[in-house]
Amino acid sequence: MSRKIRVLVAKPGLDGHDRGAKVIARALRDAGMEVIYTGLRQTPEMIATAALQEDVDAVGISILSGAHNTLCPRIVSLLREKGMDDCLVIVGGIIPQEDIPHLKELGIGAVFLPGTSTEDIIVFLRENVRPRN
Amino acid sequence: MPEIKERNSLEHAADERWEQETLAPVLQKRSERKQRFTTVSLDEVERLYTPADTTDIDFPEDIAYPGEFPYTRGIHPTGYRGKLWTMRQFAGFGTPEETNKRFKYLTQQGQTGLSVAYDLPTLMGYDADSPLAEGEVGKCGVAVSSLADMETLFDGIPLDQVTVSQTINAPASVLLAMYLVVAEKQGADWSKISGTLQNDILKEYIAQKEWIYPIRPAMKLVIDTFEFCTRHAPRYNPISVSGYHIREAGATALQELAFTLRDGIEYVEWGIRAGLPVDQFVPRISFFFNAHNDFFEEIAKYRAARRIWARVMRDRFGAHDPRSMQLRFHTQTAGVSLTVQQPLNNIIRVAIQALAGVLGGTNSLHTDAYDEALALPSDQAALIALRTQQIIAEETGVANTVDPLGGSYFIEALTKKMEDATLDYFAKIDAMGGMVASVEKGFPQREIQESAYQYQKAVERGEQTIVGVNCYQMPQESGHIQLLVIDEGVRDHQVERLHQTRLRRDQGAVANRLEHLKQAAHKGENTMPATIEAVRAYATLGEICTALREIYGEYEEPPF
């Protein structure tokens, strides 16, 4: 039996809007994944370190403050520096359409906007997390 | 009272007759669209409301007349016939210069009050040059790090003539100090200035999560502002007890109402414990509610809020001044209800939510812009939001009569239900030792998380329908809307300005006054006078909050 998908749900920056992060964390858990929630106000360094320590398959960044263009690329590059090249990074929150292509070029696997069904996120993770032994 | 009992049974008998003779044959032919009809809070709504649903409501006791206890029908006897609600659009982005320009633009377009949105570093008590502020300066609101920024923000805006609402909580006492000093520099008399500070720290721990210090010292800072304003700025509202964020975080309408009013009770208790006479400070406590999608539920919520507060103030606190019993509130349409999908539809949502606020008797109103699920409002979107209020006020006729829905069987039954259920929550929270203790235990936080999750599940099961999201979707979104973009240049500009401010000031005076503030905090004195002196010397927001952090420590949220 393959191991459960492990996901770090992360809230970077000063943003305190955690409704989405908590709903997603619970939905992923209900879908059988192992979920670690960072809590609020994490720096990119703290998030990358937690991802490494927890040996997660995916990091889900929740951000509604408009600081995504600064914080998301930094998280991705720190994960790569730590050798977590296979770790899938997805983002959810208030992200203008115009910013999405750029975020994807920098290594963000998907950007989920308000109104996304938790089921879509679950399916995306199941289909895109690299299988490990 | 046998007479009333007989009437009740007659009313029930009449309902039964209708159900058997008229309703049953129709239901036999065709069932209703759903098994269960619910509000957006997942609360069941009956098919029909009749006099039988209002038999436990007493007209003179529970509904009464506007301008009279318990104020269910409003605090003004003339409703909006005397004065319309204040149209107060929340605005703030980028630099103080840019927001100052937006304020002047909105005022020229007929807006009647100002409302400042600060950026996240300001809300968290960090200066623009703090490493933690990177990527956040000017994004969610205007960046204010010192008195110099505040002077620019209100340049050419006379603070003794305009009422300004400031959405600031953890560092609220500092921003109040900056505001008072700017007013003084403009030549305004503090005793004449009016306006509102949000300053509701309880809801930060409950929902909005922008805290700095641990709960109890943070409460002490709130009470310091009560004391100070009661003495020096008696027309200023030092708090706006806010349900808005509680609702946005996922609470039901009932939870929003119950937690907000119980927060209000907590502030009154702390004020009394600090030695403030009830009728001196409670009249300046104001409230702030959400206007969500479910039209009637929202209207009932506002009406219940007024009735509950009036009774609590009279019966629990022994208030005598009617102004202590009159709940005044601001309303904002529900940001969380706005959709990214087919964003122009948001204009309609906002209009209907705003109408609920007006029919509920709001004292001031903010209407969201249609593009807010995507970014901060553009000029055009902000203007449509303001025009929405003007259309409701000037064209629809809803402001012609007071509490037009009063007496509706449905509205009155729902108002009563909200009141009863709120009192149940009060009993639970009282039993836990009050709101501070309940928040420390994570009670309201867990209640809200649960509701948020249940709502999301209801949407995903299709029980809650959202046009464009889980029905009437369009595969390819057409049309492009122009969004407001805040570039990183804002941070550079603000950092440079802060640098200039630091160069120009008397460093010795700053150090001295920060030390005074720490001493005041340490001794448990009122911190407002020392905060004002620090602000006058151009100590920055970050420096002042750091000084207080050294005394009070910082809050860490336990996992709930």
XYZ file of C-alpha atoms in Angstrom, chain B residues 86 88-92 99 103 111 113-119 122-123 140-147 149-151 153-154 157 159 162-183 190 193-201 203-204 208 210 225 229 233 236-242 245 286-288 330 332 364 366 528 532 535 541:
91
model
C -23.649 57.728 6.450
C -18.725 55.458 4.408
C -16.541 53.618 1.915
C -13.536 51.839 3.362
C -10.511 52.894 1.343
C -6.772 52.740 1.550
C -5.103 57.319 -0.370
C -10.503 60.138 -0.099
C -19.553 60.164 0.098
C -17.753 59.899 5.837
C -14.234 58.529 5.497
C -12.927 55.125 6.478
C -9.240 54.225 6.467
C -7.916 50.810 5.490
C -4.349 50.312 6.707
C -1.892 47.854 5.219
C 0.561 48.879 10.016
C -2.153 46.544 11.345
C -4.155 45.704 1.740
C -4.409 49.330 2.689
C -2.414 52.470 3.157
C 1.026 52.332 4.766
C 1.397 54.487 7.869
C 4.573 54.232 9.933
C 4.712 57.591 11.680
C 2.964 60.875 12.334
C 2.467 59.643 7.102
C -0.688 60.507 9.030
C -0.178 64.219 8.306
C -2.995 61.074 4.753
C -5.282 63.806 6.091
C -9.151 67.063 5.113
C -10.777 66.517 10.965
C -15.330 65.054 8.613
C -15.919 61.888 10.613
C -13.205 59.341 10.017
C -13.404 55.673 10.834
C -10.097 53.834 11.269
C -9.849 50.091 10.882
C -7.012 49.398 13.255
C -6.940 47.104 16.242
C -3.776 45.756 17.894
C -1.919 49.101 17.557
C -5.126 51.184 17.729
C -4.014 53.381 20.614
C -1.005 54.524 18.567
C -3.051 55.381 15.493
C -5.561 57.202 17.702
C -2.682 59.207 19.136
C -1.463 60.066 15.615
C -4.974 61.076 14.612
C -5.386 63.338 17.643
C -2.028 65.001 17.035
C -2.845 65.635 13.364
C -6.201 67.104 14.411
C -10.338 67.366 20.515
C -13.805 65.801 16.779
C -15.875 62.780 15.980
C -15.025 59.498 14.338
C -14.510 55.853 15.145
C -11.596 53.621 16.008
C -12.234 49.920 15.379
C -10.080 48.929 18.380
C -11.940 45.629 18.865
C -9.150 43.347 19.955
C -12.457 39.713 17.480
C -8.809 39.648 16.434
C -9.328 38.417 12.116
C -4.154 40.541 13.619
C -8.537 54.550 25.014
C -11.630 59.570 25.055
C -12.530 63.440 23.129
C -15.163 60.185 19.510
C -16.167 56.499 19.375
C -13.156 54.638 20.755
C -14.446 51.230 19.641
C -16.461 49.557 16.944
C -17.295 46.100 18.244
C -17.130 44.061 15.093
C -14.715 39.649 10.549
C -20.448 51.441 18.401
C -20.890 48.204 16.470
C -20.092 46.836 13.041
C -21.973 50.291 10.705
C -20.362 46.307 5.316
C -23.582 53.802 8.192
C -19.885 50.377 3.157
C -2.458 57.156 26.085
C 0.700 60.791 22.359
C 3.950 60.196 18.521
C 4.597 52.891 14.970
